[in-house]
Coordinates of C-alpha atoms in Angstrom, one line a residue:
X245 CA 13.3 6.2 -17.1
X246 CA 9.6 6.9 -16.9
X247 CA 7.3 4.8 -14.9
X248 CA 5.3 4.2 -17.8
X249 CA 7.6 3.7 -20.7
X250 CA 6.9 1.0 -23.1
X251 CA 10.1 -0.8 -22.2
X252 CA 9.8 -4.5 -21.7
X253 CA 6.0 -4.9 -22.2
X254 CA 4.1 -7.9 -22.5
X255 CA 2.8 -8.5 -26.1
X256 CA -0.9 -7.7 -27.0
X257 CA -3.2 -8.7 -24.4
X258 CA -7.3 -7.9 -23.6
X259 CA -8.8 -6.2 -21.3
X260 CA -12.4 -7.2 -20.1
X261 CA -14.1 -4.5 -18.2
X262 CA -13.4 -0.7 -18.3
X263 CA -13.8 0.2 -15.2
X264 CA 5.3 -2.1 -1.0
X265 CA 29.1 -5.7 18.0
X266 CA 27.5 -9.1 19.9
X267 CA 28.3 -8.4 23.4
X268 CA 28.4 -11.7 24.4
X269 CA 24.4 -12.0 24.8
X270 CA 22.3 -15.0 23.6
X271 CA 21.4 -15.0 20.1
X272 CA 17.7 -15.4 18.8
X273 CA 18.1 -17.4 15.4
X274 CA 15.1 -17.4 12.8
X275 CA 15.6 -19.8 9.9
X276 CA 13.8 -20.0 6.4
X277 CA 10.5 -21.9 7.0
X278 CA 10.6 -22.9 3.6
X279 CA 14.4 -23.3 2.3
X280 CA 13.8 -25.3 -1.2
X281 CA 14.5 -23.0 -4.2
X282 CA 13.5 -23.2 -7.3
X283 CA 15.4 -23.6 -10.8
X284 CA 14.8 -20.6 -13.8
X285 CA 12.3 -21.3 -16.0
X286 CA 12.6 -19.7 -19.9
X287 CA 11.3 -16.8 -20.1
X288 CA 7.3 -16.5 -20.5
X289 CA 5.6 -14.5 -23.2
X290 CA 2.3 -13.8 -23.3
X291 CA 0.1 -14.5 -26.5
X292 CA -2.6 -12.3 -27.7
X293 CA -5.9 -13.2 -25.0
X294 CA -8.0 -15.4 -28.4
X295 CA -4.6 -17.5 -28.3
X296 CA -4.2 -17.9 -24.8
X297 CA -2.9 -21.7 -24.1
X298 CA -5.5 -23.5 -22.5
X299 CA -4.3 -23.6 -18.2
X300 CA -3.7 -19.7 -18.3
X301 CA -4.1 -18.8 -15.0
X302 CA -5.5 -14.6 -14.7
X303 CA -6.5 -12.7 -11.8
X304 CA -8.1 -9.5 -12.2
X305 CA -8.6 -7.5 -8.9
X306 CA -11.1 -4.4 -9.1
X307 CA -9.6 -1.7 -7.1
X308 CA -10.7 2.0 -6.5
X309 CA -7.8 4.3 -5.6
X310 CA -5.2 5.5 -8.6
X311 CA -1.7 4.2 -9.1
X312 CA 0.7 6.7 -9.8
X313 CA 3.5 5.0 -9.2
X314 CA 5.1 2.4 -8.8
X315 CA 7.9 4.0 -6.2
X316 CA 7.7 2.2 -3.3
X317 CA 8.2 5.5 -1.2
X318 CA 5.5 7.1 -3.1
X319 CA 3.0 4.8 -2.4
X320 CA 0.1 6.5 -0.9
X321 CA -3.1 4.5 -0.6
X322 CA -3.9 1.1 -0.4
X323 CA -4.6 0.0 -4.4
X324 CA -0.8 1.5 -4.4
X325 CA 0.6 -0.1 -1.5
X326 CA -0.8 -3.5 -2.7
X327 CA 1.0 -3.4 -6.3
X328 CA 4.4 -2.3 -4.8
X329 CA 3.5 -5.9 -3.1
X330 CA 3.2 -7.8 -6.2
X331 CA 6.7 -6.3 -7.8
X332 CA 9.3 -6.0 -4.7
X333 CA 10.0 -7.9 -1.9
X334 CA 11.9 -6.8 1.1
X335 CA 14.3 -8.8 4.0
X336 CA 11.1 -10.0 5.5
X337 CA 7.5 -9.9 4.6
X338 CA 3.9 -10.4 6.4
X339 CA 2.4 -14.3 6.0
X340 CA -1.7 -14.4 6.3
X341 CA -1.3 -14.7 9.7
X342 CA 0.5 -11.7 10.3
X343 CA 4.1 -12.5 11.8
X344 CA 6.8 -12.2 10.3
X345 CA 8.3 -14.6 7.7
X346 CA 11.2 -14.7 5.5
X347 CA 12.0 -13.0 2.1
X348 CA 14.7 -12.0 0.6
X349 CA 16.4 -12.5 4.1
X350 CA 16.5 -16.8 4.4
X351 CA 16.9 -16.1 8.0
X352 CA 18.3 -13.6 11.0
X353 CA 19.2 -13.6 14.2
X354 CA 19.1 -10.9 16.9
X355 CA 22.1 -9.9 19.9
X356 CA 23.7 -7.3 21.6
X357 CA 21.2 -7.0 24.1
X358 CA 18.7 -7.1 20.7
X359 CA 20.3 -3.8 19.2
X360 CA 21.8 -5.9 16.6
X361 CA 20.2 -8.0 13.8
X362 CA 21.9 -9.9 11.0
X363 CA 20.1 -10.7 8.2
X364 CA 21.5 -13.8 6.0
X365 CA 20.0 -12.8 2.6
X366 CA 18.8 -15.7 -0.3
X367 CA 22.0 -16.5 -2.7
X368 CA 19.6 -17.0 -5.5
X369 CA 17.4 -13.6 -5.7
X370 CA 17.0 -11.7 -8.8
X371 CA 15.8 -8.8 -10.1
X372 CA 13.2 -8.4 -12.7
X373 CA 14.8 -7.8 -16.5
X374 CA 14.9 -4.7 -17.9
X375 CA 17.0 -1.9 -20.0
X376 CA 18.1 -0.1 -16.3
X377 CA 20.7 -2.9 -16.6
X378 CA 23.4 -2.9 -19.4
X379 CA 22.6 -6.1 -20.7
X380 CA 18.8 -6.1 -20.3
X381 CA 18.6 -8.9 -18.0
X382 CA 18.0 -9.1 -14.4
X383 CA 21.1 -8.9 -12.4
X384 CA 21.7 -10.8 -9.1
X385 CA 20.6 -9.1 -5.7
X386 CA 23.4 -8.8 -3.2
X387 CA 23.5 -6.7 0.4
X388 CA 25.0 -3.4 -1.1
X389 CA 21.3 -3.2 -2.7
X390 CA 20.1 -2.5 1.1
X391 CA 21.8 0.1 2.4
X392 CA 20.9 2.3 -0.3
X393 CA 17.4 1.8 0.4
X394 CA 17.7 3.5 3.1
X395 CA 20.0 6.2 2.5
X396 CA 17.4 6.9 -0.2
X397 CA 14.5 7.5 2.5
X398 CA 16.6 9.8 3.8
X399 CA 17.1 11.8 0.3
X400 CA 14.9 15.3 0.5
X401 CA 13.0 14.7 -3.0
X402 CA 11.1 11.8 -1.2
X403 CA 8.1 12.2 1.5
X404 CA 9.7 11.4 5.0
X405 CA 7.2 9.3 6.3
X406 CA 9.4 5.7 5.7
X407 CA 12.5 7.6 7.0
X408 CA 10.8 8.3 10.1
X409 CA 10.3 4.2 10.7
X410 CA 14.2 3.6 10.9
X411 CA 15.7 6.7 13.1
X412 CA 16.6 4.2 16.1
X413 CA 19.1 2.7 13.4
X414 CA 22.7 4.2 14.6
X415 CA 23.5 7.1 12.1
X416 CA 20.4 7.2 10.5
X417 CA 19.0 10.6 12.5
X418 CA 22.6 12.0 11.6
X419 CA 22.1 11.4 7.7
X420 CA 18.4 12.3 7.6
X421 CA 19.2 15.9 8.7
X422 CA 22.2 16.0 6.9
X423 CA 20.0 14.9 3.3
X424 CA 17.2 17.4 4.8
X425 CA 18.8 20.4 5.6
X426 CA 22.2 20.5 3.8
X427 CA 20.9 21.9 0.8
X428 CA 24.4 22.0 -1.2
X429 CA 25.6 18.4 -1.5
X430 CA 29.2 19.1 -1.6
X431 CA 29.0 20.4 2.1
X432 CA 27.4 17.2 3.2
X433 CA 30.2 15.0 5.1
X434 CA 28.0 11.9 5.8
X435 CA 28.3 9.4 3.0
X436 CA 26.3 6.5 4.9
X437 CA 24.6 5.3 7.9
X438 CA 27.0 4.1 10.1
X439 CA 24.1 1.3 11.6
X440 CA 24.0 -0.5 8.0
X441 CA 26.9 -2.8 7.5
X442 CA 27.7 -5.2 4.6
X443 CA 30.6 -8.3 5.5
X444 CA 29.9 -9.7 2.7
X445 CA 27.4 -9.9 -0.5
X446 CA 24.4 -12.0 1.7
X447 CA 25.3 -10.2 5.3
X448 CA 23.3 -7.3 6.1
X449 CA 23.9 -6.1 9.6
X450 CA 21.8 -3.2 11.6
X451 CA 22.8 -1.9 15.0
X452 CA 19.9 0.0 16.7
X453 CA 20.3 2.8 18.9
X454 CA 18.1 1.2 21.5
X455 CA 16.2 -1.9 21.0
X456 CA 13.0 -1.9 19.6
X457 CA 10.7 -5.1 19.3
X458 CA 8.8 -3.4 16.3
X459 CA 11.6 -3.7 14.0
X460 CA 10.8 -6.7 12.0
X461 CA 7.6 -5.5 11.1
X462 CA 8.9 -1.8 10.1
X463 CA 11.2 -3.6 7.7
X464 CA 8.1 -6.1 6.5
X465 CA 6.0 -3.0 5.3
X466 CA 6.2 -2.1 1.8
X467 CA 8.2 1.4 2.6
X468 CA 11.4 -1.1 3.2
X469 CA 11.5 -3.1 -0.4
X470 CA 14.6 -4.1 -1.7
X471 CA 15.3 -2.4 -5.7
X472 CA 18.5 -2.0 -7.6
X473 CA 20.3 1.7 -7.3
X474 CA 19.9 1.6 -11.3
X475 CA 16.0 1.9 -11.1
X476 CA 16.3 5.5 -9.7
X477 CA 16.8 8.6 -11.8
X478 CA 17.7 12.1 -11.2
X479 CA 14.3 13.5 -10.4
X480 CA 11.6 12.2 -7.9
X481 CA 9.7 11.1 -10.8
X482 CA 11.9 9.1 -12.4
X483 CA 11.7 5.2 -11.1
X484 CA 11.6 2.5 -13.1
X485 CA 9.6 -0.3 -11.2
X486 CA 12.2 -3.2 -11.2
X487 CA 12.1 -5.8 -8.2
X488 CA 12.5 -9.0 -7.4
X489 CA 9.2 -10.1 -6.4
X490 CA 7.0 -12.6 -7.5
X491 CA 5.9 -10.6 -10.7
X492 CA 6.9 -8.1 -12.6
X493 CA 5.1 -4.8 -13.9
X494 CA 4.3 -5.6 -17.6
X495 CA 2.5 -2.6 -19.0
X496 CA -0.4 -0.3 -18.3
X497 CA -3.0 -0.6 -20.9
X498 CA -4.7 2.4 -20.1
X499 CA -5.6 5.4 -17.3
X500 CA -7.2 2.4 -15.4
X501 CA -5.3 -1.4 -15.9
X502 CA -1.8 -2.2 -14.7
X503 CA -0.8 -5.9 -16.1
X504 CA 1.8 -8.1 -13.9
X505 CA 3.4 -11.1 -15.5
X506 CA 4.8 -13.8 -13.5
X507 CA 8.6 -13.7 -12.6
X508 CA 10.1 -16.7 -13.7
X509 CA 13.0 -16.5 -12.3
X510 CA 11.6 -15.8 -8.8
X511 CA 13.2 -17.9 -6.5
X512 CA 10.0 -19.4 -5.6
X513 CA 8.4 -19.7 -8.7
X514 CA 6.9 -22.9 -8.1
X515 CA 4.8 -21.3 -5.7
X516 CA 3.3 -18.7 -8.1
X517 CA 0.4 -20.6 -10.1
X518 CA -0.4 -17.3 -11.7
X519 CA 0.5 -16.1 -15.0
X520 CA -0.6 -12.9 -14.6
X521 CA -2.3 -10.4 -12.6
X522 CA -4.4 -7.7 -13.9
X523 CA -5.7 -4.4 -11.5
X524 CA -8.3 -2.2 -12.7
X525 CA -8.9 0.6 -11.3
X526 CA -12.2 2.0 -11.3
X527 CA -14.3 5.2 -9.4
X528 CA -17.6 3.4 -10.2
X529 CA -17.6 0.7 -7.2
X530 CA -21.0 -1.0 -8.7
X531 CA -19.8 -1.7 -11.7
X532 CA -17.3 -4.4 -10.4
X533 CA -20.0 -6.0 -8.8
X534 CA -21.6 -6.8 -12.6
X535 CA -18.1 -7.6 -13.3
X536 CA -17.4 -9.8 -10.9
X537 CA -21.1 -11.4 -11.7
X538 CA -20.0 -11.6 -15.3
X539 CA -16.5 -13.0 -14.4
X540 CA -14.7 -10.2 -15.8
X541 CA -13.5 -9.3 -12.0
X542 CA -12.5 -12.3 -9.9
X543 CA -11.4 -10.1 -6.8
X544 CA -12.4 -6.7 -4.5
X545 CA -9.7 -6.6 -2.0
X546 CA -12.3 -3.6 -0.2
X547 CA -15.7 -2.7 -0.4
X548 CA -16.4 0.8 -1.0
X549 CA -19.6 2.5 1.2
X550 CA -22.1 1.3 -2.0
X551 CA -21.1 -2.2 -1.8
X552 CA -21.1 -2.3 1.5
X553 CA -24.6 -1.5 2.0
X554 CA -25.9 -3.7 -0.9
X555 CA -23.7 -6.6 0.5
X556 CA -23.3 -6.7 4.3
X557 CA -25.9 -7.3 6.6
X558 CA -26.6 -5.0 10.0
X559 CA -24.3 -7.8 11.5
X560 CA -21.4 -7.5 8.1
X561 CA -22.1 -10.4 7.0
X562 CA -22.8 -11.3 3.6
X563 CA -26.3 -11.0 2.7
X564 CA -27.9 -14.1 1.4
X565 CA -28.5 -13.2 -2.4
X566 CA -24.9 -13.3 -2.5
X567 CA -23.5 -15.9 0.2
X568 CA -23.6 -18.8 -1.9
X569 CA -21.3 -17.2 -4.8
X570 CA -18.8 -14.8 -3.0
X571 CA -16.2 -15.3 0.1
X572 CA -16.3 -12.7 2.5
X573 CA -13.4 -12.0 4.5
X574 CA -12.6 -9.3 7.4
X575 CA -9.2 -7.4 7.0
X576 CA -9.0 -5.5 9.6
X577 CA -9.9 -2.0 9.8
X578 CA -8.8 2.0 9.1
X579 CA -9.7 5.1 10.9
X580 CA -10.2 8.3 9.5
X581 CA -10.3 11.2 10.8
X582 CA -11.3 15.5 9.5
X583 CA -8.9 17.7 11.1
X584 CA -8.7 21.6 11.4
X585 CA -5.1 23.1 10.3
X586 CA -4.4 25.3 13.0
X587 CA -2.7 27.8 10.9
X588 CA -6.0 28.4 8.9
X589 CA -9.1 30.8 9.6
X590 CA -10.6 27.9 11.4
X591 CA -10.9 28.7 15.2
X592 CA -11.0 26.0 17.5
X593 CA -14.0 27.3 18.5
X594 CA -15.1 27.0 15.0
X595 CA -13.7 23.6 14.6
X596 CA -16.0 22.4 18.0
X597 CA -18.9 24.0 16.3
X598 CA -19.0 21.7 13.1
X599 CA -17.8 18.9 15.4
X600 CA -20.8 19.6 17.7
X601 CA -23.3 20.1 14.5
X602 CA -22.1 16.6 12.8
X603 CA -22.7 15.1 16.5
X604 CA -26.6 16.7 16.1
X605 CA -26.8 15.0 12.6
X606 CA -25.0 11.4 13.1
X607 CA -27.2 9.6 11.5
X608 CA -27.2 11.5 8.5
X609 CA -24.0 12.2 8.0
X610 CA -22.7 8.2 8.7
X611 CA -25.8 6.3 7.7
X612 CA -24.8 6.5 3.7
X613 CA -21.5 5.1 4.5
X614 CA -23.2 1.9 5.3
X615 CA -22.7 -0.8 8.2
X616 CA -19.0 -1.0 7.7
X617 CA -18.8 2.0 10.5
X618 CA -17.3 0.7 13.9
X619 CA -16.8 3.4 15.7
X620 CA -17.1 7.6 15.4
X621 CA -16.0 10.2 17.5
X622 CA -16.9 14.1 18.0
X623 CA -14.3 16.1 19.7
X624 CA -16.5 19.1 20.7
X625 CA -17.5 21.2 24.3
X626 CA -20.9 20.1 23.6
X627 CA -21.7 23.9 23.9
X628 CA -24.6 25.9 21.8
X629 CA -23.7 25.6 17.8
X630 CA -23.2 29.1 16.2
X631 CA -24.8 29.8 13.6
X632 CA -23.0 28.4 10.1
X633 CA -24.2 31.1 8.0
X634 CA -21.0 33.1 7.3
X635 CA -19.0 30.0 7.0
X636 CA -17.4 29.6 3.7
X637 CA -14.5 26.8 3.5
X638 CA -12.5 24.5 1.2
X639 CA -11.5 21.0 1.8
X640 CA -8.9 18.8 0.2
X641 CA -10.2 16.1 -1.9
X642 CA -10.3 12.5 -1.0
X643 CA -9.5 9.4 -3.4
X644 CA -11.1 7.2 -0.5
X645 CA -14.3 6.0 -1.5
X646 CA -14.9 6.5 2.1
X647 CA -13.8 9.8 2.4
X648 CA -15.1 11.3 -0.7
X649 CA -18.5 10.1 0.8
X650 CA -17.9 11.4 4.1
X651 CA -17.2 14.7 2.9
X652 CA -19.7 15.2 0.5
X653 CA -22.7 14.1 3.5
X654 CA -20.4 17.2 5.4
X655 CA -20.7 19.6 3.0
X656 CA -24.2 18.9 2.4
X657 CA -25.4 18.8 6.3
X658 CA -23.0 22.7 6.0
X659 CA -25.4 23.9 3.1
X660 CA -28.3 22.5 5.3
X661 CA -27.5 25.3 7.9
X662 CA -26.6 28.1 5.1
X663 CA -22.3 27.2 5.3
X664 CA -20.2 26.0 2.2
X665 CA -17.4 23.6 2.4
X666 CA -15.9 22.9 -1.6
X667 CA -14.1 20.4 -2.0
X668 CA -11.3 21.1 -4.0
X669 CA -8.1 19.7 -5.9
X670 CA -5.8 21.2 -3.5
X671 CA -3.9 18.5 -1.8
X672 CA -2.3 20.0 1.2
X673 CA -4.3 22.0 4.2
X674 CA -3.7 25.7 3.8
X675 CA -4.6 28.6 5.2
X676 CA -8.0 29.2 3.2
X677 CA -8.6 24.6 3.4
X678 CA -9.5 25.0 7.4
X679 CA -10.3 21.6 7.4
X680 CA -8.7 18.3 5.9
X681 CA -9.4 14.5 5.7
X682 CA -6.7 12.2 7.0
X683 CA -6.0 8.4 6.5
X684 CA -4.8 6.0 9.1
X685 CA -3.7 2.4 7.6
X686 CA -2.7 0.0 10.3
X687 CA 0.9 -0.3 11.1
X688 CA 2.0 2.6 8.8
X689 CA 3.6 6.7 9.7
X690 CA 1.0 9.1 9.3
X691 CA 1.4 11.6 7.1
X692 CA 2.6 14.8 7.3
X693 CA 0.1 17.4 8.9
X694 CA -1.9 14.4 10.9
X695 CA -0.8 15.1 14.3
X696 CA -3.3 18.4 13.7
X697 CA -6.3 18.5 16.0
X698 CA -9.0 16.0 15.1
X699 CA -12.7 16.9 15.0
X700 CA -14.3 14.1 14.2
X701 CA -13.2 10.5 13.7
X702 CA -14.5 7.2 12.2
X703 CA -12.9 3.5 11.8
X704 CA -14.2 1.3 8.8
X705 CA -14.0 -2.4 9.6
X706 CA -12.4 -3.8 6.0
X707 CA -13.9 -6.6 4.0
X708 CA -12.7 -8.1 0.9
X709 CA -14.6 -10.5 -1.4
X710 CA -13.3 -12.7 -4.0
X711 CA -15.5 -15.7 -6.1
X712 CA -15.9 -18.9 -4.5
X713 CA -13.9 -20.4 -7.5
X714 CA -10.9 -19.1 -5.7
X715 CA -8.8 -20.9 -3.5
X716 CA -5.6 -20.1 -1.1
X717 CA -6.3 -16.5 -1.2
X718 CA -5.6 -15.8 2.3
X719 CA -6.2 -12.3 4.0
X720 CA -5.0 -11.0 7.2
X721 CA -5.6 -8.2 9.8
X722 CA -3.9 -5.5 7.4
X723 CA -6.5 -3.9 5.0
X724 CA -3.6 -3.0 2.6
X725 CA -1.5 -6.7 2.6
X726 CA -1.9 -9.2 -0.3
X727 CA -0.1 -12.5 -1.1
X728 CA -0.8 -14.3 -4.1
X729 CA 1.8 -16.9 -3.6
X730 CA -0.2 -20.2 -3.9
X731 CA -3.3 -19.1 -5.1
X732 CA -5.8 -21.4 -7.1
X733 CA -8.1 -20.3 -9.7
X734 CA -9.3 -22.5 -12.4
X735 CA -8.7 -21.6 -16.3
X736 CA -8.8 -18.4 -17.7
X737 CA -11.2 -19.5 -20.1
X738 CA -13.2 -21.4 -17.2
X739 CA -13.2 -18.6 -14.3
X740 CA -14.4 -15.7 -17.4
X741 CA -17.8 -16.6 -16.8
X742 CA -21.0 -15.6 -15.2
X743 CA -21.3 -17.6 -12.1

């Protein structure tokens, strides 16, 4: 099934603005914090926006990277990462404080000298309805869904990067570079990872090559979600987006808005005060600011360079024009870093020589990316620059409003000195792309390529903003998390105006 089919859309809706053995040893026991469940409620449809019921409750979040799609291992940038959030679950999730807290796992405990963790999964989780199954309705969730989560990481038409969170699980290095490098499936002899073990339908049990105190947060990122085998097709492209998180993927109205509706047969659907959750995306950053003005965009879970120099003071805080209608909150924060592919035409000589040049011109070249900057770095011999005349190169492009800045005040200081760098489609370095532009969110595998030789390196402290009409809309240290469980917002028809 495609991504995007129109299976199981919402009716009509409007859209306002175009713009993821116990050896005897002591066990540590961790038990739900929050154990009441829920009953089903019917069904909700949505009615065309004029006929809304009066109490419909609508977020609309304005974000400015693509989504294209909804596979929780091809999630590749924040707007991404934060929509896998709103569909799946997995055994344990991030709270606004950052720990660890349970999901679809009601609690765990940890022995064998902490190489062993049994999770005791929620009898009463759900997926999300939808044709995949026979009978078009969400089927129950039970632990044989969780092993072949991972033994899909491991699968060869899928990046690597999740995979490489869970090698310390007993088998799992064996089946990785069986998937990888076995080529013709019938000589495989591997059939699972020999770490993952199911007792019984809400057991899951992982045995760890050595222990590793990191392992509840690898499972809490969204690379680890929990989806039904029946959501994944034949080819890397087809997925259908089917969880059993707090809402489900409704439709996509357009190149730029994805609609969630609220799952009601979440298993905490009390908790979920929201009927439905609209992101549009946009490459236009301003334009949410008149949107959110207007009441057209109630949330900006970043601020792109623009907004951040129209909105945060030398100190980032929120300037006073806007201080008594918005909430600022700090997120944490995400380095970047432009990187020289060894295997190209770039020397490392070369490489210290724009290094050294972008030292010279600092200001310049950071200054338009605005106060959110916390830290650069220049990895250069401080030696004599040579000249930049006969230096013609392509770069990678960037969906990061921060990187696409970055790069274009790069290629402009390279013109400056008679050099071209074009920035170009391409999305992998190559020989003739010398240079490329890497991402670092906290707590997530780089990606492929970014253990290449840095030459220069910034960190952007993250902010997001929301209206002050908003309540419970936490944020924590991670630029990419979001939890809309318990969030307030008045009306539809009274937050869909100026403020």
């Amino acid at each position: 099934m495609n991504l995007f089919s129109p299976a199981n859309r919402v009716m009509t809706f409007f859209f306002i603005v175009a713009v993821a053995a116990a050896c005897k040893q002591p066990e540590t026991i961790v038990v739900d914090r929050d154990p009441e469940t829920t009953a089903a409620d019917t069904v909700e449809q949505f009615p065309a926006a004029e006929q809304q019921d009066a109490g419909f409750r609508q977020l609309n979040i304005g974000e400015y990277q693509p989504i294209r799609s909804l596979d929780p291992l091809l999630a590749d940038n924040a707007t991404n990462i934060r929509a896998i959030q709103l569909v799946y679950e997995g055994l344990v999730r991030f709270d606004e404080a950052g720990t660890i807290a349970p999901a679809i796992a009601q609690k765990w405990s940890v022995g064998a000298n902490d190489r062993r963790y049994t999770f005791h999964l929620r009898p009463d989780v759900y997926y999300h309805d939808s044709d995949i199954f026979g009978s078009g309705t969400g089927r129950k969730l039970t632990a044989d869904d969780v092993p072949f989560i991972f033994e899909r990481m491991a699968n060869n038409a899928v990046p690597p990067r999740a995979a490489g969170l869970f090698m310390n699980i007993e088998g799992f290095d064996e089946y990785f570079r069986e998937q990888r490098h076995v080529y013709n499936p019938t000589l495989r002899q591997l059939d699972r990872i020999s770490g993952i073990q199911t007792p019984n339908d809400t057991t899951v049990v992982f045995e760890l090559d050595q222990p590793d105190p990191d392992f509840l947060q690898k499972l809490a990122l969204p690379l680890a979600v929990i989806y039904p085998k029946e959501a994944v097709g034949t080819s890397t492209g087809d997925f259908t987006p089917v969880g059993s998180g707090p809402f489900t993927f409704a439709q996509r109205s357009s190149d730029s808005t994805f609609v969630f509706s609220k799952f009601q047969n979440y298993y905490a659907a009390s908790d979920i005060r929201l009927n439905r959750v609209d992101m549009i995306i946009s490459d236009t950053p301003l334009s949410f600011l008149n949107a959110m003005e207007a009441g057209n965009v109630h949330l900006l879970p970043e601020l792109d360079p623009a907004l951040s120099r129209q909105l945060l003071t030398e100190e980032r805080s929120l300037a006073s024009p806007y201080s008594d209608r918005y909430i600022l909150s700090q997120t944490g924060s995400t380095m970047f870093a432009l990187r020289r592919y060894p295997s190209s035409d770039v020397s490392e000589d070369r490489g210290a020589d724009i290094a050294q040049l972008a030292k010279n011109n600092a200001s310049s070249l950071f200054d338009p990316l605005g106060p959110a900057i916390t830290d650069t770095s220049f990895f250069t011999d401080d030696s004599k620059i040579a000249a930049m005349s006969d230096l013609s190169l392509e770069v990678p492009a960037t969906e990061h409003p921060y990187g696409k800045v970055f790069l274009q005040q790069l290629s402009d200081l390279l013109e400056g000195q008679g050099g071209e760098l074009d920035i170009t489609g391409i999305r992998v370095p190559t020989q003739r792309t010398g240079l490329f532009f890497t991402e670092h969110p906290e707590l997530f595998p780089p990606m492929e390529w970014a253990d290449h030789p840095p030459l220069i390196t910034f960190t952007v402290q993250q902010f997001s903003l929301k209206r002050q009409d908003i309540d419970d809309l936490p944020a924590n240290q991670y630029p990419w998390w979001i939890d809309l469980r318990g969030v307030e917002l008045p009306a539809f028809e009274n937050i869909n105006r100026p403020l």
